Amino acid sequence: RIQILFEVMISESLVVFTDHTWQLSSVAFNNNSTLLATTSWDRSIITYNINELKPKYIIKDAHSLPITCVQWMDHYLLTTSADKTISLWDSTCGKSIRTFSGHSGWVMSCEVEGSKFVTSSWDNTLAIWDIDHPQPVSILNGHMAGVWSCSILKNSKVVASASEDCTIRLWDQESGKSFATMAGGHNDAITTICWPANEFILASASVDSRIILWDTRTCKVLTKIDTNTDAPIKQVKKLLDNQIASIGGLCLKTWSIDGTTSLVETGCRTFPADLECITVSKEAVLHALGDVSAKSYLSLFSGVDDIYHNNLKNKLTQVLESQKEEGDRLPGIPVIRDEGNRSPRGNSSSCSDSGVDIGVPF
């Protein structure tokens, strides 16, 4: 199901998909931005074909409890869940390949590097995994509370983690040891981190609505800014070097890093429901978001003017016109149900009706 969104200052909005039945938890483009994977608290995975602007397939009951994160690993998908597991999927057909177990709490996030990946969990740990082994290669201990997110510094062995304990830690993947801790900048749980430029600067955001830039050499705050969203910041994502995007409450904002001393807001737009997740394409042209009302959005940043993205906009218009004639429902979407991992919640998409204590960690 597709409908057009109003155009706004920060971007030219293309489509909103409404195929999930509960709030979105994660969105991710594949490497060449031709596919978009979305996950939700409804325990399903949907892969969208960007060129056709419609779902390629839907995996129902992918986990027994809400899915918290999705990441691409070449032609595979990795999903993490409140059921304490990570699953590997063949993205070409949506079939389950392997389940990874080793955490004792919600698995909150996942980051991929080559054939290995790192997860963070509400059990206060991170884990390093190899795609060929169902058990973790190593467990990283040090945080005093749940770990909301992790971020790998590309082409290095360094992992950063953000925790409910209001600290950020830097880890050596090979030794499994924490070699630096950043604390005292935020006054509430740190929910998200990213590397906006190089190994010397790390961006973090928090329930306190602030974004902080850290010097990883000294573990000191470089700059701190209040986003004025009056809501927790759910995610920060790198756009291009020295540019980041943040989501909090109804707001998507973009920021430019001026040297290492200031963070300048460069764009803002509001949505009808609180945003939960964001992803940005490799070229920082496309972005996708998900919200609490089960909608996912696909947009172009304003100022984009090239043949591929102009063709995409033209194709959108054609698809929308055909949908007006044929009706709201898209036919022929493969639905895959993992019969071995059904939820006692049944088909209900209401938390109050589920009858299951999913132990929400916030």
PDB file of N, CA and C in Angstrom, residues 175-262:
ATOM      1  N   SER A 175      40.887  -8.360  21.267  1.00  0.00           N
ATOM      2  CA  SER A 175      41.111  -8.735  22.666  1.00  0.00           C
ATOM      3  C   SER A 175      39.810  -8.842  23.456  1.00  0.00           C
ATOM      4  N   GLY A 176      38.761  -8.192  22.954  1.00  0.00           N
ATOM      5  CA  GLY A 176      37.504  -8.168  23.682  1.00  0.00           C
ATOM      6  C   GLY A 176      37.526  -7.247  24.891  1.00  0.00           C
ATOM      7  N   LYS A 177      38.527  -6.388  24.967  1.00  0.00           N
ATOM      8  CA  LYS A 177      38.689  -5.502  26.117  1.00  0.00           C
ATOM      9  C   LYS A 177      38.243  -4.078  25.800  1.00  0.00           C
ATOM     10  N   SER A 178      37.708  -3.417  26.815  1.00  0.00           N
ATOM     11  CA  SER A 178      37.372  -2.006  26.705  1.00  0.00           C
ATOM     12  C   SER A 178      38.622  -1.180  27.012  1.00  0.00           C
ATOM     13  N   PHE A 179      38.978  -0.272  26.110  1.00  0.00           N
ATOM     14  CA  PHE A 179      40.189   0.521  26.318  1.00  0.00           C
ATOM     15  C   PHE A 179      39.914   2.004  26.566  1.00  0.00           C
ATOM     16  N   ALA A 180      38.631   2.407  26.523  1.00  0.00           N
ATOM     17  CA  ALA A 180      38.310   3.805  26.803  1.00  0.00           C
ATOM     18  C   ALA A 180      36.847   3.910  27.210  1.00  0.00           C
ATOM     19  N   THR A 181      36.564   4.845  28.133  1.00  0.00           N
ATOM     20  CA  THR A 181      35.197   5.107  28.570  1.00  0.00           C
ATOM     21  C   THR A 181      34.935   6.599  28.538  1.00  0.00           C
ATOM     22  N   MET A 182      33.806   6.985  27.948  1.00  0.00           N
ATOM     23  CA  MET A 182      33.396   8.385  27.900  1.00  0.00           C
ATOM     24  C   MET A 182      32.154   8.553  28.764  1.00  0.00           C
ATOM     25  N   ALA A 183      32.234   9.438  29.735  1.00  0.00           N
ATOM     26  CA  ALA A 183      31.146   9.615  30.697  1.00  0.00           C
ATOM     27  C   ALA A 183      31.053  11.090  31.087  1.00  0.00           C
ATOM     28  N   GLY A 184      29.903  11.458  31.668  1.00  0.00           N
ATOM     29  CA  GLY A 184      29.737  12.809  32.183  1.00  0.00           C
ATOM     30  C   GLY A 184      29.168  13.805  31.206  1.00  0.00           C
ATOM     31  N   GLY A 185      28.896  13.381  29.970  1.00  0.00           N
ATOM     32  CA  GLY A 185      28.343  14.315  29.001  1.00  0.00           C
ATOM     33  C   GLY A 185      26.833  14.332  29.011  1.00  0.00           C
ATOM     34  N   HIS A 186      26.233  13.153  29.029  1.00  0.00           N
ATOM     35  CA  HIS A 186      24.784  13.033  29.052  1.00  0.00           C
ATOM     36  C   HIS A 186      24.307  12.806  30.483  1.00  0.00           C
ATOM     37  N   ASN A 187      23.081  13.246  30.767  1.00  0.00           N
ATOM     38  CA  ASN A 187      22.525  13.019  32.100  1.00  0.00           C
ATOM     39  C   ASN A 187      21.391  12.005  32.089  1.00  0.00           C
ATOM     40  N   ASP A 188      21.315  11.220  31.011  1.00  0.00           N
ATOM     41  CA  ASP A 188      20.346  10.132  30.941  1.00  0.00           C
ATOM     42  C   ASP A 188      20.904   9.074  29.984  1.00  0.00           C
ATOM     43  N   ALA A 189      20.154   7.999  29.806  1.00  0.00           N
ATOM     44  CA  ALA A 189      20.609   6.873  28.983  1.00  0.00           C
ATOM     45  C   ALA A 189      21.053   7.334  27.599  1.00  0.00           C
ATOM     46  N   ILE A 190      22.169   6.776  27.122  1.00  0.00           N
ATOM     47  CA  ILE A 190      22.678   7.068  25.778  1.00  0.00           C
ATOM     48  C   ILE A 190      22.114   6.002  24.845  1.00  0.00           C
ATOM     49  N   THR A 191      21.332   6.444  23.885  1.00  0.00           N
ATOM     50  CA  THR A 191      20.581   5.513  23.049  1.00  0.00           C
ATOM     51  C   THR A 191      21.241   5.183  21.717  1.00  0.00           C
ATOM     52  N   THR A 192      22.137   6.061  21.224  1.00  0.00           N
ATOM     53  CA  THR A 192      22.620   5.891  19.859  1.00  0.00           C
ATOM     54  C   THR A 192      23.965   6.583  19.666  1.00  0.00           C
ATOM     55  N   ILE A 193      24.775   6.037  18.778  1.00  0.00           N
ATOM     56  CA  ILE A 193      26.102   6.594  18.465  1.00  0.00           C
ATOM     57  C   ILE A 193      26.403   6.386  16.991  1.00  0.00           C
ATOM     58  N   CYS A 194      27.300   7.206  16.448  1.00  0.00           N
ATOM     59  CA  CYS A 194      27.806   6.992  15.089  1.00  0.00           C
ATOM     60  C   CYS A 194      29.135   7.702  14.930  1.00  0.00           C
ATOM     61  N   TRP A 195      29.909   7.259  13.924  1.00  0.00           N
ATOM     62  CA  TRP A 195      31.188   7.882  13.580  1.00  0.00           C
ATOM     63  C   TRP A 195      30.937   8.827  12.407  1.00  0.00           C
ATOM     64  N   PRO A 196      30.884  10.147  12.619  1.00  0.00           N
ATOM     65  CA  PRO A 196      30.497  11.062  11.541  1.00  0.00           C
ATOM     66  C   PRO A 196      31.605  11.411  10.555  1.00  0.00           C
ATOM     67  N   ALA A 197      32.859  11.174  10.905  1.00  0.00           N
ATOM     68  CA  ALA A 197      33.936  11.588   9.994  1.00  0.00           C
ATOM     69  C   ALA A 197      35.120  10.633  10.042  1.00  0.00           C
ATOM     70  N   ASN A 198      35.759  10.522  11.210  1.00  0.00           N
ATOM     71  CA  ASN A 198      36.965   9.708  11.332  1.00  0.00           C
ATOM     72  C   ASN A 198      37.028   9.113  12.731  1.00  0.00           C
ATOM     73  N   GLU A 199      38.158   8.453  13.015  1.00  0.00           N
ATOM     74  CA  GLU A 199      38.286   7.754  14.290  1.00  0.00           C
ATOM     75  C   GLU A 199      38.423   8.684  15.489  1.00  0.00           C
ATOM     76  N   PHE A 200      38.590   9.971  15.260  1.00  0.00           N
ATOM     77  CA  PHE A 200      38.810  10.901  16.357  1.00  0.00           C
ATOM     78  C   PHE A 200      37.523  11.552  16.877  1.00  0.00           C
ATOM     79  N   ILE A 201      36.426  11.425  16.137  1.00  0.00           N
ATOM     80  CA  ILE A 201      35.173  12.052  16.547  1.00  0.00           C
ATOM     81  C   ILE A 201      34.068  11.010  16.584  1.00  0.00           C
ATOM     82  N   LEU A 202      33.338  10.990  17.674  1.00  0.00           N
ATOM     83  CA  LEU A 202      32.189  10.100  17.836  1.00  0.00           C
ATOM     84  C   LEU A 202      30.988  10.955  18.233  1.00  0.00           C
ATOM     85  N   ALA A 203      29.847  10.717  17.604  1.00  0.00           N
ATOM     86  CA  ALA A 203      28.618  11.431  17.946  1.00  0.00           C
ATOM     87  C   ALA A 203      27.717  10.520  18.771  1.00  0.00           C
ATOM     88  N   SER A 204      27.109  11.066  19.811  1.00  0.00           N
ATOM     89  CA  SER A 204      26.171  10.305  20.642  1.00  0.00           C
ATOM     90  C   SER A 204      24.914  11.127  20.865  1.00  0.00           C
ATOM     91  N   ALA A 205      23.815  10.426  21.167  1.00  0.00           N
ATOM     92  CA  ALA A 205      22.565  11.099  21.501  1.00  0.00           C
ATOM     93  C   ALA A 205      21.866  10.306  22.582  1.00  0.00           C
ATOM     94  N   SER A 206      20.918  10.967  23.240  1.00  0.00           N
ATOM     95  CA  SER A 206      20.441  10.424  24.505  1.00  0.00           C
ATOM     96  C   SER A 206      18.957  10.713  24.738  1.00  0.00           C
ATOM     97  N   VAL A 207      18.440  10.067  25.763  1.00  0.00           N
ATOM     98  CA  VAL A 207      17.100  10.352  26.254  1.00  0.00           C
ATOM     99  C   VAL A 207      17.003  11.809  26.713  1.00  0.00           C
ATOM    100  N   ASP A 208      18.147  12.432  27.034  1.00  0.00           N
ATOM    101  CA  ASP A 208      18.137  13.831  27.487  1.00  0.00           C
ATOM    102  C   ASP A 208      17.967  14.837  26.343  1.00  0.00           C
ATOM    103  N   SER A 209      17.739  14.346  25.108  1.00  0.00           N
ATOM    104  CA  SER A 209      17.479  15.180  23.919  1.00  0.00           C
ATOM    105  C   SER A 209      18.715  15.910  23.408  1.00  0.00           C
ATOM    106  N   ARG A 210      19.892  15.546  23.908  1.00  0.00           N
ATOM    107  CA  ARG A 210      21.126  16.222  23.484  1.00  0.00           C
ATOM    108  C   ARG A 210      21.945  15.347  22.534  1.00  0.00           C
ATOM    109  N   ILE A 211      22.685  16.020  21.650  1.00  0.00           N
ATOM    110  CA  ILE A 211      23.697  15.374  20.820  1.00  0.00           C
ATOM    111  C   ILE A 211      25.053  15.883  21.275  1.00  0.00           C
ATOM    112  N   ILE A 212      26.009  14.957  21.421  1.00  0.00           N
ATOM    113  CA  ILE A 212      27.355  15.327  21.857  1.00  0.00           C
ATOM    114  C   ILE A 212      28.370  14.799  20.858  1.00  0.00           C
ATOM    115  N   LEU A 213      29.374  15.616  20.563  1.00  0.00           N
ATOM    116  CA  LEU A 213      30.546  15.166  19.817  1.00  0.00           C
ATOM    117  C   LEU A 213      31.680  14.952  20.803  1.00  0.00           C
ATOM    118  N   TRP A 214      32.304  13.765  20.721  1.00  0.00           N
ATOM    119  CA  TRP A 214      33.388  13.397  21.628  1.00  0.00           C
ATOM    120  C   TRP A 214      34.710  13.296  20.878  1.00  0.00           C
ATOM    121  N   ASP A 215      35.775  13.672  21.564  1.00  0.00           N
ATOM    122  CA  ASP A 215      37.134  13.408  21.085  1.00  0.00           C
ATOM    123  C   ASP A 215      37.542  12.050  21.646  1.00  0.00           C
ATOM    124  N   THR A 216      37.660  11.052  20.783  1.00  0.00           N
ATOM    125  CA  THR A 216      37.952   9.696  21.259  1.00  0.00           C
ATOM    126  C   THR A 216      39.383   9.534  21.752  1.00  0.00           C
ATOM    127  N   ARG A 217      40.250  10.511  21.454  1.00  0.00           N
ATOM    128  CA  ARG A 217      41.638  10.440  21.944  1.00  0.00           C
ATOM    129  C   ARG A 217      41.731  10.841  23.404  1.00  0.00           C
ATOM    130  N   THR A 218      40.886  11.790  23.794  1.00  0.00           N
ATOM    131  CA  THR A 218      40.935  12.292  25.169  1.00  0.00           C
ATOM    132  C   THR A 218      39.713  11.883  25.984  1.00  0.00           C
ATOM    133  N   CYS A 219      38.689  11.345  25.294  1.00  0.00           N
ATOM    134  CA  CYS A 219      37.403  10.987  25.926  1.00  0.00           C
ATOM    135  C   CYS A 219      36.704  12.211  26.509  1.00  0.00           C
ATOM    136  N   LYS A 220      36.981  13.372  25.929  1.00  0.00           N
ATOM    137  CA  LYS A 220      36.375  14.617  26.387  1.00  0.00           C
ATOM    138  C   LYS A 220      35.298  15.095  25.405  1.00  0.00           C
ATOM    139  N   VAL A 221      34.341  15.872  25.933  1.00  0.00           N
ATOM    140  CA  VAL A 221      33.294  16.451  25.112  1.00  0.00           C
ATOM    141  C   VAL A 221      33.864  17.579  24.262  1.00  0.00           C
ATOM    142  N   LEU A 222      33.594  17.519  22.942  1.00  0.00           N
ATOM    143  CA  LEU A 222      33.991  18.603  22.049  1.00  0.00           C
ATOM    144  C   LEU A 222      32.903  19.657  21.952  1.00  0.00           C
ATOM    145  N   THR A 223      31.681  19.204  21.798  1.00  0.00           N
ATOM    146  CA  THR A 223      30.559  20.124  21.738  1.00  0.00           C
ATOM    147  C   THR A 223      29.291  19.394  22.165  1.00  0.00           C
ATOM    148  N   LYS A 224      28.357  20.143  22.720  1.00  0.00           N
ATOM    149  CA  LYS A 224      27.093  19.583  23.196  1.00  0.00           C
ATOM    150  C   LYS A 224      25.975  20.522  22.765  1.00  0.00           C
ATOM    151  N   ILE A 225      24.895  19.948  22.229  1.00  0.00           N
ATOM    152  CA  ILE A 225      23.802  20.789  21.769  1.00  0.00           C
ATOM    153  C   ILE A 225      22.470  20.158  22.165  1.00  0.00           C
ATOM    154  N   ASP A 226      21.536  21.008  22.575  1.00  0.00           N
ATOM    155  CA  ASP A 226      20.172  20.565  22.856  1.00  0.00           C
ATOM    156  C   ASP A 226      19.389  20.622  21.555  1.00  0.00           C
ATOM    157  N   THR A 227      18.772  19.503  21.166  1.00  0.00           N
ATOM    158  CA  THR A 227      18.070  19.441  19.883  1.00  0.00           C
ATOM    159  C   THR A 227      16.706  20.119  19.912  1.00  0.00           C
ATOM    160  N   ASN A 228      16.231  20.494  21.112  1.00  0.00           N
ATOM    161  CA  ASN A 228      14.941  21.172  21.259  1.00  0.00           C
ATOM    162  C   ASN A 228      13.779  20.357  20.697  1.00  0.00           C
ATOM    163  N   THR A 229      13.889  19.039  20.803  1.00  0.00           N
ATOM    164  CA  THR A 229      12.797  18.177  20.340  1.00  0.00           C
ATOM    165  C   THR A 229      11.858  17.791  21.469  1.00  0.00           C
ATOM    166  N   ASP A 230      12.281  18.023  22.727  1.00  0.00           N
ATOM    167  CA  ASP A 230      11.494  17.633  23.898  1.00  0.00           C
ATOM    168  C   ASP A 230      11.135  16.158  23.876  1.00  0.00           C
ATOM    169  N   ALA A 231      12.052  15.365  23.345  1.00  0.00           N
ATOM    170  CA  ALA A 231      11.833  13.921  23.257  1.00  0.00           C
ATOM    171  C   ALA A 231      13.186  13.227  23.201  1.00  0.00           C
ATOM    172  N   PRO A 232      13.252  11.970  23.618  1.00  0.00           N
ATOM    173  CA  PRO A 232      14.508  11.223  23.488  1.00  0.00           C
ATOM    174  C   PRO A 232      14.958  11.153  22.034  1.00  0.00           C
ATOM    175  N   ILE A 233      16.260  11.216  21.815  1.00  0.00           N
ATOM    176  CA  ILE A 233      16.805  11.011  20.473  1.00  0.00           C
ATOM    177  C   ILE A 233      16.949   9.511  20.260  1.00  0.00           C
ATOM    178  N   LYS A 234      16.251   8.996  19.267  1.00  0.00           N
ATOM    179  CA  LYS A 234      16.252   7.554  19.028  1.00  0.00           C
ATOM    180  C   LYS A 234      17.465   7.097  18.229  1.00  0.00           C
ATOM    181  N   GLN A 235      17.882   7.906  17.228  1.00  0.00           N
ATOM    182  CA  GLN A 235      19.036   7.508  16.408  1.00  0.00           C
ATOM    183  C   GLN A 235      19.749   8.727  15.849  1.00  0.00           C
ATOM    184  N   VAL A 236      21.070   8.588  15.691  1.00  0.00           N
ATOM    185  CA  VAL A 236      21.859   9.506  14.869  1.00  0.00           C
ATOM    186  C   VAL A 236      22.542   8.677  13.787  1.00  0.00           C
ATOM    187  N   LYS A 237      22.583   9.210  12.571  1.00  0.00           N
ATOM    188  CA  LYS A 237      23.186   8.502  11.450  1.00  0.00           C
ATOM    189  C   LYS A 237      24.100   9.435  10.677  1.00  0.00           C
ATOM    190  N   LYS A 238      25.233   8.898  10.216  1.00  0.00           N
ATOM    191  CA  LYS A 238      26.121   9.664   9.355  1.00  0.00           C
ATOM    192  C   LYS A 238      25.469   9.849   7.992  1.00  0.00           C
ATOM    193  N   LEU A 239      25.549  11.058   7.439  1.00  0.00           N
ATOM    194  CA  LEU A 239      25.141  11.318   6.067  1.00  0.00           C
ATOM    195  C   LEU A 239      26.387  11.267   5.197  1.00  0.00           C
ATOM    196  N   LEU A 240      27.019  12.410   4.995  1.00  0.00           N
ATOM    197  CA  LEU A 240      28.339  12.478   4.384  1.00  0.00           C
ATOM    198  C   LEU A 240      29.322  12.851   5.482  1.00  0.00           C
ATOM    199  N   ASP A 241      30.619  12.929   5.167  1.00  0.00           N
ATOM    200  CA  ASP A 241      31.588  13.322   6.182  1.00  0.00           C
ATOM    201  C   ASP A 241      31.181  14.644   6.821  1.00  0.00           C
ATOM    202  N   ASN A 242      31.199  14.641   8.156  1.00  0.00           N
ATOM    203  CA  ASN A 242      30.874  15.830   8.944  1.00  0.00           C
ATOM    204  C   ASN A 242      29.425  16.275   8.796  1.00  0.00           C
ATOM    205  N   GLN A 243      28.543  15.347   8.412  1.00  0.00           N
ATOM    206  CA  GLN A 243      27.113  15.636   8.376  1.00  0.00           C
ATOM    207  C   GLN A 243      26.373  14.452   9.000  1.00  0.00           C
ATOM    208  N   ILE A 244      25.409  14.734   9.866  1.00  0.00           N
ATOM    209  CA  ILE A 244      24.640  13.676  10.507  1.00  0.00           C
ATOM    210  C   ILE A 244      23.162  14.015  10.471  1.00  0.00           C
ATOM    211  N   ALA A 245      22.336  12.987  10.644  1.00  0.00           N
ATOM    212  CA  ALA A 245      20.896  13.155  10.789  1.00  0.00           C
ATOM    213  C   ALA A 245      20.489  12.597  12.143  1.00  0.00           C
ATOM    214  N   SER A 246      19.460  13.178  12.753  1.00  0.00           N
ATOM    215  CA  SER A 246      18.958  12.679  14.027  1.00  0.00           C
ATOM    216  C   SER A 246      17.442  12.599  13.974  1.00  0.00           C
ATOM    217  N   ILE A 247      16.876  11.649  14.739  1.00  0.00           N
ATOM    218  CA  ILE A 247      15.427  11.578  14.883  1.00  0.00           C
ATOM    219  C   ILE A 247      15.089  11.559  16.368  1.00  0.00           C
ATOM    220  N   GLY A 248      14.054  12.315  16.708  1.00  0.00           N
ATOM    221  CA  GLY A 248      13.580  12.380  18.085  1.00  0.00           C
ATOM    222  C   GLY A 248      12.183  12.949  18.100  1.00  0.00           C
ATOM    223  N   GLY A 249      11.248  12.262  18.738  1.00  0.00           N
ATOM    224  CA  GLY A 249       9.872  12.695  18.695  1.00  0.00           C
ATOM    225  C   GLY A 249       9.363  12.696  17.263  1.00  0.00           C
ATOM    226  N   LEU A 250       8.734  13.793  16.865  1.00  0.00           N
ATOM    227  CA  LEU A 250       8.189  13.911  15.506  1.00  0.00           C
ATOM    228  C   LEU A 250       9.212  14.416  14.499  1.00  0.00           C
ATOM    229  N   CYS A 251      10.440  14.728  14.947  1.00  0.00           N
ATOM    230  CA  CYS A 251      11.386  15.502  14.133  1.00  0.00           C
ATOM    231  C   CYS A 251      12.513  14.692  13.529  1.00  0.00           C
ATOM    232  N   LEU A 252      12.754  14.939  12.250  1.00  0.00           N
ATOM    233  CA  LEU A 252      13.991  14.551  11.573  1.00  0.00           C
ATOM    234  C   LEU A 252      14.796  15.822  11.377  1.00  0.00           C
ATOM    235  N   LYS A 253      16.043  15.824  11.855  1.00  0.00           N
ATOM    236  CA  LYS A 253      16.907  16.993  11.696  1.00  0.00           C
ATOM    237  C   LYS A 253      18.226  16.583  11.076  1.00  0.00           C
ATOM    238  N   THR A 254      18.815  17.491  10.318  1.00  0.00           N
ATOM    239  CA  THR A 254      20.153  17.287   9.781  1.00  0.00           C
ATOM    240  C   THR A 254      21.085  18.326  10.376  1.00  0.00           C
ATOM    241  N   TRP A 255      22.377  17.924  10.506  1.00  0.00           N
ATOM    242  CA  TRP A 255      23.357  18.748  11.201  1.00  0.00           C
ATOM    243  C   TRP A 255      24.672  18.734  10.438  1.00  0.00           C
ATOM    244  N   SER A 256      25.375  19.832  10.503  1.00  0.00           N
ATOM    245  CA  SER A 256      26.711  19.931   9.928  1.00  0.00           C
ATOM    246  C   SER A 256      27.712  20.182  11.050  1.00  0.00           C
ATOM    247  N   ILE A 257      28.821  19.474  10.982  1.00  0.00           N
ATOM    248  CA  ILE A 257      29.875  19.649  11.980  1.00  0.00           C
ATOM    249  C   ILE A 257      30.859  20.686  11.463  1.00  0.00           C
ATOM    250  N   ASP A 258      30.945  21.809  12.158  1.00  0.00           N
ATOM    251  CA  ASP A 258      31.826  22.905  11.777  1.00  0.00           C
ATOM    252  C   ASP A 258      33.130  22.743  12.541  1.00  0.00           C
ATOM    253  N   GLY A 259      34.142  22.193  11.855  1.00  0.00           N
ATOM    254  CA  GLY A 259      35.381  21.866  12.548  1.00  0.00           C
ATOM    255  C   GLY A 259      35.091  20.798  13.586  1.00  0.00           C
ATOM    256  N   THR A 260      35.545  21.010  14.804  1.00  0.00           N
ATOM    257  CA  THR A 260      35.208  20.089  15.900  1.00  0.00           C
ATOM    258  C   THR A 260      34.581  20.837  17.072  1.00  0.00           C
ATOM    259  N   THR A 261      34.180  22.066  16.809  1.00  0.00           N
ATOM    260  CA  THR A 261      33.735  22.895  17.926  1.00  0.00           C
ATOM    261  C   THR A 261      32.247  23.211  17.919  1.00  0.00           C
ATOM    262  N   SER A 262      31.553  22.961  16.811  1.00  0.00           N
ATOM    263  CA  SER A 262      30.136  23.313  16.787  1.00  0.00           C
ATOM    264  C   SER A 262      29.349  22.369  15.892  1.00  0.00           C
TER     265      SER A 262
END
